[in-house]
Coordinates of C-alpha atoms and ligand atoms in Angstrom, one line a residue:
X1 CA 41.4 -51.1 27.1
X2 CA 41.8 -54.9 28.2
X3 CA 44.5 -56.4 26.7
X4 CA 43.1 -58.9 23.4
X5 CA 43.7 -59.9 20.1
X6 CA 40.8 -58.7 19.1
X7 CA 41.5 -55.0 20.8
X8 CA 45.0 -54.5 19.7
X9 CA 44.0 -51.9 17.1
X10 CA 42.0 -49.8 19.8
X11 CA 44.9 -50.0 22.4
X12 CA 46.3 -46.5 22.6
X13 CA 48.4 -45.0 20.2
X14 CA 51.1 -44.8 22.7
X15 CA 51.6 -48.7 23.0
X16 CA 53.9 -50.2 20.4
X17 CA 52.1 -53.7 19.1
X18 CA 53.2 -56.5 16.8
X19 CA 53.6 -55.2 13.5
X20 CA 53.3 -58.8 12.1
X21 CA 50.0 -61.3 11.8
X22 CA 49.7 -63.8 15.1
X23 CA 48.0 -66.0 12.6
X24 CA 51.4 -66.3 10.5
X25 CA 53.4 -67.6 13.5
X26 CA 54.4 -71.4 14.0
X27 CA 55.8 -72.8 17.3
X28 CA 59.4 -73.6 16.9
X29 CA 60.8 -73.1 20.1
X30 CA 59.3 -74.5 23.2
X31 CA 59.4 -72.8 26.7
X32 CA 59.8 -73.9 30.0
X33 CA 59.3 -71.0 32.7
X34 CA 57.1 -68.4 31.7
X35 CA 57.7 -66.2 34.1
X36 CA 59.0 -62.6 33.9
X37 CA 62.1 -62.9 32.7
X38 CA 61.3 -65.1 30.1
X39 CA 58.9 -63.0 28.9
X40 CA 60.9 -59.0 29.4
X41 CA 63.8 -61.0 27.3
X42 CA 64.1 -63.8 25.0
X43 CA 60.4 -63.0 23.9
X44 CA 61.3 -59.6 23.5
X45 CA 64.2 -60.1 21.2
X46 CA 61.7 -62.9 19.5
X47 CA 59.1 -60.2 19.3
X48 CA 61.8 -57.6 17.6
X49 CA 62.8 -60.4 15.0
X50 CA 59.4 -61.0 13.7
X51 CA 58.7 -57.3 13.5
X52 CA 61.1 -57.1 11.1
X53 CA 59.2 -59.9 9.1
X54 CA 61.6 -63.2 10.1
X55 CA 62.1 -65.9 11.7
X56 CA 58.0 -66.6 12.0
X57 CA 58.0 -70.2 12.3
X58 CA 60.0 -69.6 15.7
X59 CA 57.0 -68.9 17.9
X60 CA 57.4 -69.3 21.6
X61 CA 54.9 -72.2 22.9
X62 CA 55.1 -71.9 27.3
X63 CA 55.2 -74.6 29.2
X64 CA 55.6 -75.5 33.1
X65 CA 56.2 -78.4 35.6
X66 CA 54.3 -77.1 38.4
X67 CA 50.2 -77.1 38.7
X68 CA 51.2 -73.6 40.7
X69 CA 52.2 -71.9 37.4
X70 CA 48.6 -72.6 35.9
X71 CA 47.6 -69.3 37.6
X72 CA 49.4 -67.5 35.3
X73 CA 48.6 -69.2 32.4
X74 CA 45.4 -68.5 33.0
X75 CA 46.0 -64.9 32.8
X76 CA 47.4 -64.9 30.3
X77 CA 45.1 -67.2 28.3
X78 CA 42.2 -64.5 29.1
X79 CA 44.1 -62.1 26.9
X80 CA 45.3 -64.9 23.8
X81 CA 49.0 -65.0 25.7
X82 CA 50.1 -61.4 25.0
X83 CA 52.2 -59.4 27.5
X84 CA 52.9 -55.3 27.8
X85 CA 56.3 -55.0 28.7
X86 CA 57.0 -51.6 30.0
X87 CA 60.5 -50.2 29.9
X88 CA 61.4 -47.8 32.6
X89 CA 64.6 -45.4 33.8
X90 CA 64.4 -41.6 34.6
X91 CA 64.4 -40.2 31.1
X92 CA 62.3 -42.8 29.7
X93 CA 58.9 -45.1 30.0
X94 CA 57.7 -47.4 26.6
X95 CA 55.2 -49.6 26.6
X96 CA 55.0 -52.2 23.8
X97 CA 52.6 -55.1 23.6
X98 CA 54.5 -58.3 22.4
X99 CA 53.1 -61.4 20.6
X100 CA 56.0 -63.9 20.1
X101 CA 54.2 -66.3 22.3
X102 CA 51.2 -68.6 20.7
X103 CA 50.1 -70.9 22.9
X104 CA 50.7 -72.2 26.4
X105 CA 50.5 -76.0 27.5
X106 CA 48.8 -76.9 30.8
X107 CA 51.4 -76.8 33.3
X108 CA 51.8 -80.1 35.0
X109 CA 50.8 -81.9 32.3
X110 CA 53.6 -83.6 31.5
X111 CA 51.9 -86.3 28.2
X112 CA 50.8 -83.3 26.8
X113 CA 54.2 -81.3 27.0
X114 CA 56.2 -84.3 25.3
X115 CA 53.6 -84.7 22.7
X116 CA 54.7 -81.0 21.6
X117 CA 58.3 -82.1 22.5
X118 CA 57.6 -85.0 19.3
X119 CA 57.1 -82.8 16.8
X120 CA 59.4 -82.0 14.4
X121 CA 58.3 -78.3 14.3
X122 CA 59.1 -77.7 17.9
X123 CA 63.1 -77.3 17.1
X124 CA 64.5 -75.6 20.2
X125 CA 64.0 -76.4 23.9
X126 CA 64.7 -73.3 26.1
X127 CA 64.9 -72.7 29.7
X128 CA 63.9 -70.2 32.5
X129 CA 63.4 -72.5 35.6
X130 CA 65.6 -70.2 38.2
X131 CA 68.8 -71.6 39.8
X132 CA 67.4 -74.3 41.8
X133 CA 65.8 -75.8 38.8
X134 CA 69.0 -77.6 38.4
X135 CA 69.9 -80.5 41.0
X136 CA 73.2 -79.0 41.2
X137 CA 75.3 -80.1 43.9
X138 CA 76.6 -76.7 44.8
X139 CA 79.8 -78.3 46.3
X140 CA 81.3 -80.0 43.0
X141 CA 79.0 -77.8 40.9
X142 CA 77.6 -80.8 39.2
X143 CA 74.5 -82.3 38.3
X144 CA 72.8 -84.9 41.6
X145 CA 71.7 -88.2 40.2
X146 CA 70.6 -88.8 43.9
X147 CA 67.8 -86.4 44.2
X148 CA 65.0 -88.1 45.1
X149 CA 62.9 -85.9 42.0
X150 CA 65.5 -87.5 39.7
X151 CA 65.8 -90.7 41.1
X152 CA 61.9 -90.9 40.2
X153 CA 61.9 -89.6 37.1
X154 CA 64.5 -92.3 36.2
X155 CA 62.4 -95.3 37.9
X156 CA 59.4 -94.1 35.9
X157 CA 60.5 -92.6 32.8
X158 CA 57.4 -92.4 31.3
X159 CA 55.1 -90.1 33.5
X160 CA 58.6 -87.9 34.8
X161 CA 57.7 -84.7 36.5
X162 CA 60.7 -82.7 36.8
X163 CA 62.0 -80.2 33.3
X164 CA 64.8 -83.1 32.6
X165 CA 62.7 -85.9 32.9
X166 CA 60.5 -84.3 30.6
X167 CA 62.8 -83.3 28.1
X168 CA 63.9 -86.7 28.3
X169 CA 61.1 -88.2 26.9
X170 CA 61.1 -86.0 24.0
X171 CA 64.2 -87.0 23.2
X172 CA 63.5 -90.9 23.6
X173 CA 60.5 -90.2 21.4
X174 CA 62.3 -88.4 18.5
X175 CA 65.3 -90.6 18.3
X176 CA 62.5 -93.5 18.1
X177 CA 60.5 -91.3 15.3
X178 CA 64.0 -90.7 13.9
X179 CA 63.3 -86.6 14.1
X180 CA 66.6 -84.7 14.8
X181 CA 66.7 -83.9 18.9
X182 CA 65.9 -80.5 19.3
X183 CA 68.6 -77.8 21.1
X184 CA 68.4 -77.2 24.7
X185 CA 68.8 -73.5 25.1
X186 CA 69.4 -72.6 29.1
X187 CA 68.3 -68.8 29.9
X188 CA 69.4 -69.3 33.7
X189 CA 72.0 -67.3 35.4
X190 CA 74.1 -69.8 36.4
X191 CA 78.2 -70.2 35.4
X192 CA 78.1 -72.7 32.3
X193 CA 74.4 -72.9 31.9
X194 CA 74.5 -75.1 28.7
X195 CA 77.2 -77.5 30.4
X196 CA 75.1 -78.0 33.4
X197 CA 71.9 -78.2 31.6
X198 CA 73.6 -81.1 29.5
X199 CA 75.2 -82.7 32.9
X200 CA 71.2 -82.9 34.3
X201 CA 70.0 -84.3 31.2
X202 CA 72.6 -86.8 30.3
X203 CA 72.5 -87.7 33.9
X204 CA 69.4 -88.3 34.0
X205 CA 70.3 -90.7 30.7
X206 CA 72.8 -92.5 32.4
X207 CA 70.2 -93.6 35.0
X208 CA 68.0 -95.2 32.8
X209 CA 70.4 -96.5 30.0
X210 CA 73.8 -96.3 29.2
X211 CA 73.1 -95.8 25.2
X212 CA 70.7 -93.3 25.7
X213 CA 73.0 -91.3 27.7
X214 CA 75.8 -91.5 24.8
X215 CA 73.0 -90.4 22.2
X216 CA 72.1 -87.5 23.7
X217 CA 75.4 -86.3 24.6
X218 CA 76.6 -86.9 21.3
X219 CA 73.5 -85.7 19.2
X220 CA 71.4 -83.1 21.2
X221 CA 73.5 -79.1 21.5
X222 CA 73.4 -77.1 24.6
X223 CA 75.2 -74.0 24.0
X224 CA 75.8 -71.4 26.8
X225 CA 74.2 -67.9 27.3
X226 CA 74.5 -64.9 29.3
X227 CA 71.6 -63.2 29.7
X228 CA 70.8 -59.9 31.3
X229 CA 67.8 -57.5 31.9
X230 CA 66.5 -56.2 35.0
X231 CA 63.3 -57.7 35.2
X232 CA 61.3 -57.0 38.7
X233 CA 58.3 -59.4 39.5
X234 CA 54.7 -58.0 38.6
X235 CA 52.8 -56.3 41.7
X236 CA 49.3 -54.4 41.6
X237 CA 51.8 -51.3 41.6
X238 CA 53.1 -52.2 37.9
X239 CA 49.3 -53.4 37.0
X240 CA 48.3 -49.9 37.9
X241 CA 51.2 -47.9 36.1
X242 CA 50.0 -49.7 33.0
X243 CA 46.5 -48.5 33.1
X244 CA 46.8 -45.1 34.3
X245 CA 50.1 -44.0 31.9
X246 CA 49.2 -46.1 29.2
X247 CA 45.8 -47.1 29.4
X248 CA 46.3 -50.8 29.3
X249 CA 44.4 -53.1 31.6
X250 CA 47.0 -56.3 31.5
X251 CA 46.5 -58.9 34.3
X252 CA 50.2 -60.0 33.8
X253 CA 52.8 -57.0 32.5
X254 CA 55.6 -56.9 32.8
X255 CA 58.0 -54.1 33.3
X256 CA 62.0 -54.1 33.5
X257 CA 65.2 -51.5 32.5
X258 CA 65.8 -50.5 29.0
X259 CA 69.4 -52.3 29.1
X260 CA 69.5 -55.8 27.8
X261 CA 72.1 -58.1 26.9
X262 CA 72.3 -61.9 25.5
X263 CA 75.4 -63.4 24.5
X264 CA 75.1 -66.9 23.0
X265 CA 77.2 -69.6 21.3
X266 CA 76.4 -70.6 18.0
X267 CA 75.4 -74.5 18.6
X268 CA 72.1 -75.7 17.8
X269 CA 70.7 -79.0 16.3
X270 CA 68.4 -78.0 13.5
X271 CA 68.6 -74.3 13.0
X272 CA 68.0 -71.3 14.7
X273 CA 66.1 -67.7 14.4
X274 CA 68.4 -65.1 13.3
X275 CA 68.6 -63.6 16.4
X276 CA 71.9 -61.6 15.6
X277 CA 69.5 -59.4 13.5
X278 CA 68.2 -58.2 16.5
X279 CA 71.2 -57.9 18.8
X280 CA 72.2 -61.1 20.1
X281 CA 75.9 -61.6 20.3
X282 CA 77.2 -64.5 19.1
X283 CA 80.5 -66.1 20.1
X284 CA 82.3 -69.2 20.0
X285 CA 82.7 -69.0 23.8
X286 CA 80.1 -67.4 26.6
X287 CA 82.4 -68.2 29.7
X288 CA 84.1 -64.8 30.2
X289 CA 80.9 -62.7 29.1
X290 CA 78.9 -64.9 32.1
X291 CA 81.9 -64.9 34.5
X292 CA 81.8 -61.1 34.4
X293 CA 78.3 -61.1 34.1
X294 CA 77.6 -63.6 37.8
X295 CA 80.2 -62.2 39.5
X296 CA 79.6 -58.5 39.0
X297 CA 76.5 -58.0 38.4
X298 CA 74.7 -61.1 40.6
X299 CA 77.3 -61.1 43.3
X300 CA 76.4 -57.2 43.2
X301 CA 72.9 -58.3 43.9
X302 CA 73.7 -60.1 46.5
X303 CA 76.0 -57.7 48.0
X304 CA 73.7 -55.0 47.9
X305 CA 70.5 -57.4 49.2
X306 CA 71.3 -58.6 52.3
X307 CA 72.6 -55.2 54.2
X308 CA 69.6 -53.5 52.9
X309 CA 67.3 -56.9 53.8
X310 CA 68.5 -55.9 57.5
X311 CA 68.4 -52.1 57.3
X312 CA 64.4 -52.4 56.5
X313 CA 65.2 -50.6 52.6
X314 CA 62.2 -51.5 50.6
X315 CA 63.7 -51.1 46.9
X316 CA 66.8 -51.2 45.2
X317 CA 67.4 -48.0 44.2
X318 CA 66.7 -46.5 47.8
X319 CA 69.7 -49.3 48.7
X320 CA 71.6 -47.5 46.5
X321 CA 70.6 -44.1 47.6
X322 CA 72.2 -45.4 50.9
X323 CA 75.8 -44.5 51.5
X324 CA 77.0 -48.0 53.5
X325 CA 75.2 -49.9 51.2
X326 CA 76.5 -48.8 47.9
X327 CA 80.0 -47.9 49.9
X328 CA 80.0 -51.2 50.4
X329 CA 78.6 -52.5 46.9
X330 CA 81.9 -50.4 45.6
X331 CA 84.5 -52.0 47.9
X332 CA 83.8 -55.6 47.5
X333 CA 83.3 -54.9 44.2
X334 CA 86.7 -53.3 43.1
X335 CA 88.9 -55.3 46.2
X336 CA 87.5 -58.5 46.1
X337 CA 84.9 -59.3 43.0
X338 CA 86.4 -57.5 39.8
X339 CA 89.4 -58.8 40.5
X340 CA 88.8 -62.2 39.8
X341 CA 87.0 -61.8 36.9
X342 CA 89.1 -63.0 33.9
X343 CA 89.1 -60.3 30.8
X344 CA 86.6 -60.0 28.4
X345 CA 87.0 -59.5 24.6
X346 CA 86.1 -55.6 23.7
X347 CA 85.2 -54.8 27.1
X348 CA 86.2 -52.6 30.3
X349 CA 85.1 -54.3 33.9
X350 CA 85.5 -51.1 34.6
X351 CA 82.9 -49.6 32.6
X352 CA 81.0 -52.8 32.7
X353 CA 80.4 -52.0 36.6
X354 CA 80.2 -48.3 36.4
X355 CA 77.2 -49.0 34.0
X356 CA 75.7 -51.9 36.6
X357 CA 75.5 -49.0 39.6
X358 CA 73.6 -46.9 37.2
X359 CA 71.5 -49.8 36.3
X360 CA 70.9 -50.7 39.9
X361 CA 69.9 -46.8 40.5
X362 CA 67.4 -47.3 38.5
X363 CA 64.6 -45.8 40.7
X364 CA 61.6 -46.6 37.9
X365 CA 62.0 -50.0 38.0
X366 CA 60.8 -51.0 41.6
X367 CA 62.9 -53.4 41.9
X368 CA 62.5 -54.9 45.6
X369 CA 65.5 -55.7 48.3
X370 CA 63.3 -59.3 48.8
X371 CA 63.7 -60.3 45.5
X372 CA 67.3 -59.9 45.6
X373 CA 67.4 -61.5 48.8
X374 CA 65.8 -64.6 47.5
X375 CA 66.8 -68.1 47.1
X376 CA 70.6 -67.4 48.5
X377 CA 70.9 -71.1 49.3
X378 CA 70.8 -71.6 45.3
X379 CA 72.3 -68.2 44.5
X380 CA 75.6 -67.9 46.9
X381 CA 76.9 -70.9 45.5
X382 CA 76.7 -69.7 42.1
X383 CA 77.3 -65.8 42.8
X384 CA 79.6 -65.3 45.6
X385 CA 81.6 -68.7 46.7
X386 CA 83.5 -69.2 43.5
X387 CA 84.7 -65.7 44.2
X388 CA 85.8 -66.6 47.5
X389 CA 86.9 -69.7 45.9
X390 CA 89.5 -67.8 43.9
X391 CA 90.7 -65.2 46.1
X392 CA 91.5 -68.1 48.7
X393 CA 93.4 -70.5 45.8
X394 CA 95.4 -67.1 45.1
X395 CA 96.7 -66.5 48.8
X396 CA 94.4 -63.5 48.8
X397 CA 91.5 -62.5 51.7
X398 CA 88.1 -61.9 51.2
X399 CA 87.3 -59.8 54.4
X400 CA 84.4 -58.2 52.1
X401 CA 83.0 -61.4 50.9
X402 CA 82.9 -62.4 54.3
X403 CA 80.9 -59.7 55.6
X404 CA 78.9 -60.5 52.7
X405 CA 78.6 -64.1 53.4
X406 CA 78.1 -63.1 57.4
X407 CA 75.1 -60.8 56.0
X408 CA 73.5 -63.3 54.4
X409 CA 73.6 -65.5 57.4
X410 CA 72.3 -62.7 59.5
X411 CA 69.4 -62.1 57.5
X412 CA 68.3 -65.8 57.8
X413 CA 68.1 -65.2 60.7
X414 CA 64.9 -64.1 59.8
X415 CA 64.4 -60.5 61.8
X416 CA 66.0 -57.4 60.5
X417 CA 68.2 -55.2 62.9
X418 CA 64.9 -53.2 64.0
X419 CA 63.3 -56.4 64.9
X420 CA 60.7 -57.1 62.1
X421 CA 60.2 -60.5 61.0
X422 CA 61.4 -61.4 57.8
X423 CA 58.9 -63.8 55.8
X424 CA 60.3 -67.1 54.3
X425 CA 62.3 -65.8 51.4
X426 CA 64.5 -69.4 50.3
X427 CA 63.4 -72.9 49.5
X428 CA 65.4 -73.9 52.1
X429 CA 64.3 -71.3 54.6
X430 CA 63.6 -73.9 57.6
X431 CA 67.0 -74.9 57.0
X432 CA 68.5 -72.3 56.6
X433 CA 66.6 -70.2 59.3
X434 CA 67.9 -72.9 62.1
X435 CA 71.3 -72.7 60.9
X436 CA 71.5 -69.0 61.5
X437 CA 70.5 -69.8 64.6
X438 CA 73.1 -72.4 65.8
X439 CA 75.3 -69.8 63.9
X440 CA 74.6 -67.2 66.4
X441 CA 76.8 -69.2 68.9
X442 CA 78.8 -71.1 66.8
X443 CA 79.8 -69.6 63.6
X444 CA 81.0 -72.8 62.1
X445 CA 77.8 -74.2 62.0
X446 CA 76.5 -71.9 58.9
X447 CA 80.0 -72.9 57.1
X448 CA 80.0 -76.1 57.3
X449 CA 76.9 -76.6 55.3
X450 CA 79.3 -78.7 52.8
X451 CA 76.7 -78.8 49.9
X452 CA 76.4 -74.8 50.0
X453 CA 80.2 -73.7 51.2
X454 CA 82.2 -77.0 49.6
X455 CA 85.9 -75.9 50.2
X456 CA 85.3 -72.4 51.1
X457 CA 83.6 -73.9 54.5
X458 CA 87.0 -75.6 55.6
X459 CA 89.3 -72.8 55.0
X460 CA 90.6 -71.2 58.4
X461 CA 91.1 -68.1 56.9
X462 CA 87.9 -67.4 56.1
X463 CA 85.9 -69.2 59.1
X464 CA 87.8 -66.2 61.0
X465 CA 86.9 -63.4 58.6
X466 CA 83.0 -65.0 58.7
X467 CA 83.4 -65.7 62.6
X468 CA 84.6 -62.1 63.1
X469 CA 81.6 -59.8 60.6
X470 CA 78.7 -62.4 62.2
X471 CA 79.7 -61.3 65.6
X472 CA 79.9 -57.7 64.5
X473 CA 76.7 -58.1 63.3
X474 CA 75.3 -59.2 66.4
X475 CA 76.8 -57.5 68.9
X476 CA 76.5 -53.7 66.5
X477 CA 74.6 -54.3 63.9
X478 CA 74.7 -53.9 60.1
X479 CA 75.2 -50.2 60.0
X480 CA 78.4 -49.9 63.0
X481 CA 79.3 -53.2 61.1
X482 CA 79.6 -51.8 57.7
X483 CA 80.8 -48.4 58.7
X484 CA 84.0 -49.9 60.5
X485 CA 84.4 -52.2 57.4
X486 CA 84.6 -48.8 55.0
X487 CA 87.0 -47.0 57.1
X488 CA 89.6 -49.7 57.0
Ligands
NAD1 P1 59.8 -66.0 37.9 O1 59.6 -66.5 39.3 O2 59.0 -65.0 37.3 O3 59.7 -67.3 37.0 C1 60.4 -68.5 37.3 C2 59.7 -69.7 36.6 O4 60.5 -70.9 36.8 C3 58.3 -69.9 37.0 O5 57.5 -70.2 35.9 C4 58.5 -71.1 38.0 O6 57.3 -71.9 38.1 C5 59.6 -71.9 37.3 N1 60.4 -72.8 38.1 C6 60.8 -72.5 39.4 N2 61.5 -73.5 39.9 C7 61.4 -74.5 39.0 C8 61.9 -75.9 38.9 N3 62.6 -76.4 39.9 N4 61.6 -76.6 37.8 C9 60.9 -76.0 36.8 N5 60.4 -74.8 36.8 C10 60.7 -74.0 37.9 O7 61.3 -65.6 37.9 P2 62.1 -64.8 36.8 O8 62.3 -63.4 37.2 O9 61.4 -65.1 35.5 O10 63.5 -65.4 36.8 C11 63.7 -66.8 36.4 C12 65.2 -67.0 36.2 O11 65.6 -66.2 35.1 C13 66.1 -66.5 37.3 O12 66.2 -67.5 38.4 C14 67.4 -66.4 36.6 O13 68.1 -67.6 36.5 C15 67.0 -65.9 35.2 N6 67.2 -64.4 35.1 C16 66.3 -63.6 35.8 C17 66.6 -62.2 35.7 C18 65.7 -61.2 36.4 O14 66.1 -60.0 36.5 N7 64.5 -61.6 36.8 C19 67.7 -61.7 35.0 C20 68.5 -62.6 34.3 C21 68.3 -64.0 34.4

């Protein structure tokens, strides 16, 4: 059955659907980033709430920067914006059809988007844009007022085509209709997401006017979240699952792990949905729930990604189902990563990562080595160098860090220890692709890129720890490499 409005009663009786009438919702929140995160988790919990007959004037309305994301909107537009999101481990596969979202703005169109952004009803802003959605200098880990996208948006405030210049607007055009600014809600996985998503916005103020600045930090919330699912990108493989198991033709599902997790601090403007009704955690404080969250969990990504990127392992679970690979997951992980991580109220690391390796075993989920290897010019600084940070203010090494580091450098490379070429998998592949390969001679070159390694780059210590694994990596590649590192 094609997924519609109109067919939801004929979809098989094994798909769970909205229990509550589309026609009954009213945007409140609006969303920027519809892709499959978005859409396996705060729409899901959004979903849950008005199942249970609340909260229906919090309906999700999408919305996008770039004219690339109008594919998708298209897709879903052809089946009145509902997704299937299929939850998969080994003793269990549910599909549910979810309706939270009512309408989708043309991405690109930015008038249109801080039209919606003007009206009162529209009380939450939220966030899924990916790391490098920020114009975070990774080197003081604060907002860039000198990126050129920025430095536009501020000389032209009115037609602004980046998320911040847009929510901007909104905000110049409420305070002018004298409508409460909405909350800006950040669903990214980056360390202080509210904090930085208030740093881009207010800095962004501060380029066009002083006062405005000072109004929005003063008026407009940004509280911080951790947010966790599992949540693989959509291939014809997922497409196909969906129609043969469940008899669901969706041109957009999305599938993910049963576990899910959102931890959020209890700031907002004008009210929120009751979202603790449907197990969000609210505290007064995200920090150590995200700190353990990036540095486990993310750095475990990235720990995992780039020694499977180079051993040719398609999927995640088959990384684990590798010995080096998860060996080396497990020693980084309880030397080097854990360590660091400040405790966390009413919770074990311990447990916390034993329950992370099962998630990460997962082998339903088909999650893919390349999506973890994605993007590390954006994710290292946010997952792995403020690890490395630590250990090095402590007077402690990071041999494993620096194999991890001397991986990812490796793999940027862009061929794999057989040989095969690895496609462009960064924003900054050119960049980073030529500085693997001065790298390859001169180890200092990948460390010095100041914006991505900040102080880590200029410590001697770890320049020889880095210097050593790359060479390894060369001269025996990443399986001799990671064996040796186990047995010491
Ligand atoms: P996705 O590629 O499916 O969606 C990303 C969306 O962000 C797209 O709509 C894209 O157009 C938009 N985007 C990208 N760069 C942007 C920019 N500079 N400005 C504005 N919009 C931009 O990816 P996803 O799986 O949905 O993940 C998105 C983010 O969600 C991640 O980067 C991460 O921060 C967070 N997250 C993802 C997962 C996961 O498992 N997928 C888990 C936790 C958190």
């Amino acid at each position: 059955t094609k997924l519609s409005l109109s067919n939801l009663a004929s979809l098989p009786a094994t798909v769970a659907r909205p229990r509550y009438g589309r026609e009954n919702l009213k945007a409140g929140i609006l969303h920027f980033g519809v892709g499959n995160f978005h859409r396996a988790h705060q729409a899901v919990y959004l979903d849950d709430l008005f199942n249970l007959g609340l909260g229906h004037d919090w309906a999700l309305v999408g919305a996008g920067v770039f004219e690339g994301e109008k594919a998708g909107r298209e897709k879903l537009a052809r089946q009145d914006w509902l997704t299937t999101v299929v939850e998969q481990d080994e003793g269990h596969m549910s599909a549910r059809v979810t309706g939270a979202m009512i309408d989708f703005l043309t991405p690109g169109n930015a008038a249109a988007i801080i039209e919606k952004l003007a009206d009162p009803g529209i009380k939450i802003v939220s966030l899924t844009i990916t790391e490098g959605g920020y114009f975070i200098d990774p080197a003081s880990g604060r907002f860039d007022p000198t990126h050129p996208d920025i430095v536009a948006d501020a000389k032209d405030v009115a037609a602004p085509r980046t998320v911040f210049g847009i929510i901007l607007a909104g905000l110049v055009r409420r305070r002018a209709d004298g409508i409460v600014p909405f909350t800006v809600m950040s669903c990214d996985n980056i360390p202080h997401n509210g904090r930085v998503t208030a740093d881009g916005v207010v800095g962004l103020a501060r380029l066009v006017d002083e006062d405005l600045a000072a109004w929005v930090r003063d008026t407009v919330a940004f509280p911080n979240a951790m947010v966790d699912r599992i949540t693989p990108a959509t291939s014809e493989r997922e497409r196909k699952i969906l129609a043969d198991d469940f008899g669901v033709e969706d041109a957009w599902p999305v599938f993910c792990e049963p576990f899910r997790q959102w931890v959020l601090e209890d700031r907002f403007t004008d009210g929120r949905p009751p979202l603790e009704k449907v197990g969000v955690q609210f505290v007064p404080d995200v920090s150590p729930y995200e700190q353990m969250k990036i540095r486990i969990l993310n750095g475990g990504h990235a720990a995992i990604a780039y020694p499977a990127g180079l051993m040719d392992i398609h999927f995640v679970h088959e990384a684990m189902a590798e010995p080096l690979v998860r060996g080396f997951l497990e020693k980084v992980e309880r030397e080097e990563i854990i360590p660091t991580v400040p405790p966390v109220p009413d919770t074990s690391l311990q447990d916390y990562y034993q329950l992370i390796e099962k998630r990460f075993s997962n082998p339903k989920i088909g999650d893919t080595v390349r999506r973890l290897c994605l993007d590390g010019s954006n994710r290292q600084p946010k997952f792995i160098i403020p690890t490395i940070a630590d250990r090095l203010k402590a007077g402690k090494d990071a041999a494993g860090l620096a194999l991890e580091s001397a991986l990812w450098c490796r793999y940027c490379f862009g061929t794999t220890d057989s040989g095969a070429v690895i496609e462009p998998n960064d924003p900054n592949w050119d960049r980073m692709q030529a500085t693997s390969a001065k790298a390859k001679d001169d180890p200092s070159a990948w460390l010095a890129m100041e914006d991505i390694y900040g102080e880590v780059g200029r410590s001697a210590s770890f320049a020889a720890a880095f210097a050593k694994a790359l060479d390894a990596l060369w001269k025996d590649g990443a399986r001799a490499t990671l064996t040796r590192y186990l047995a010491g």
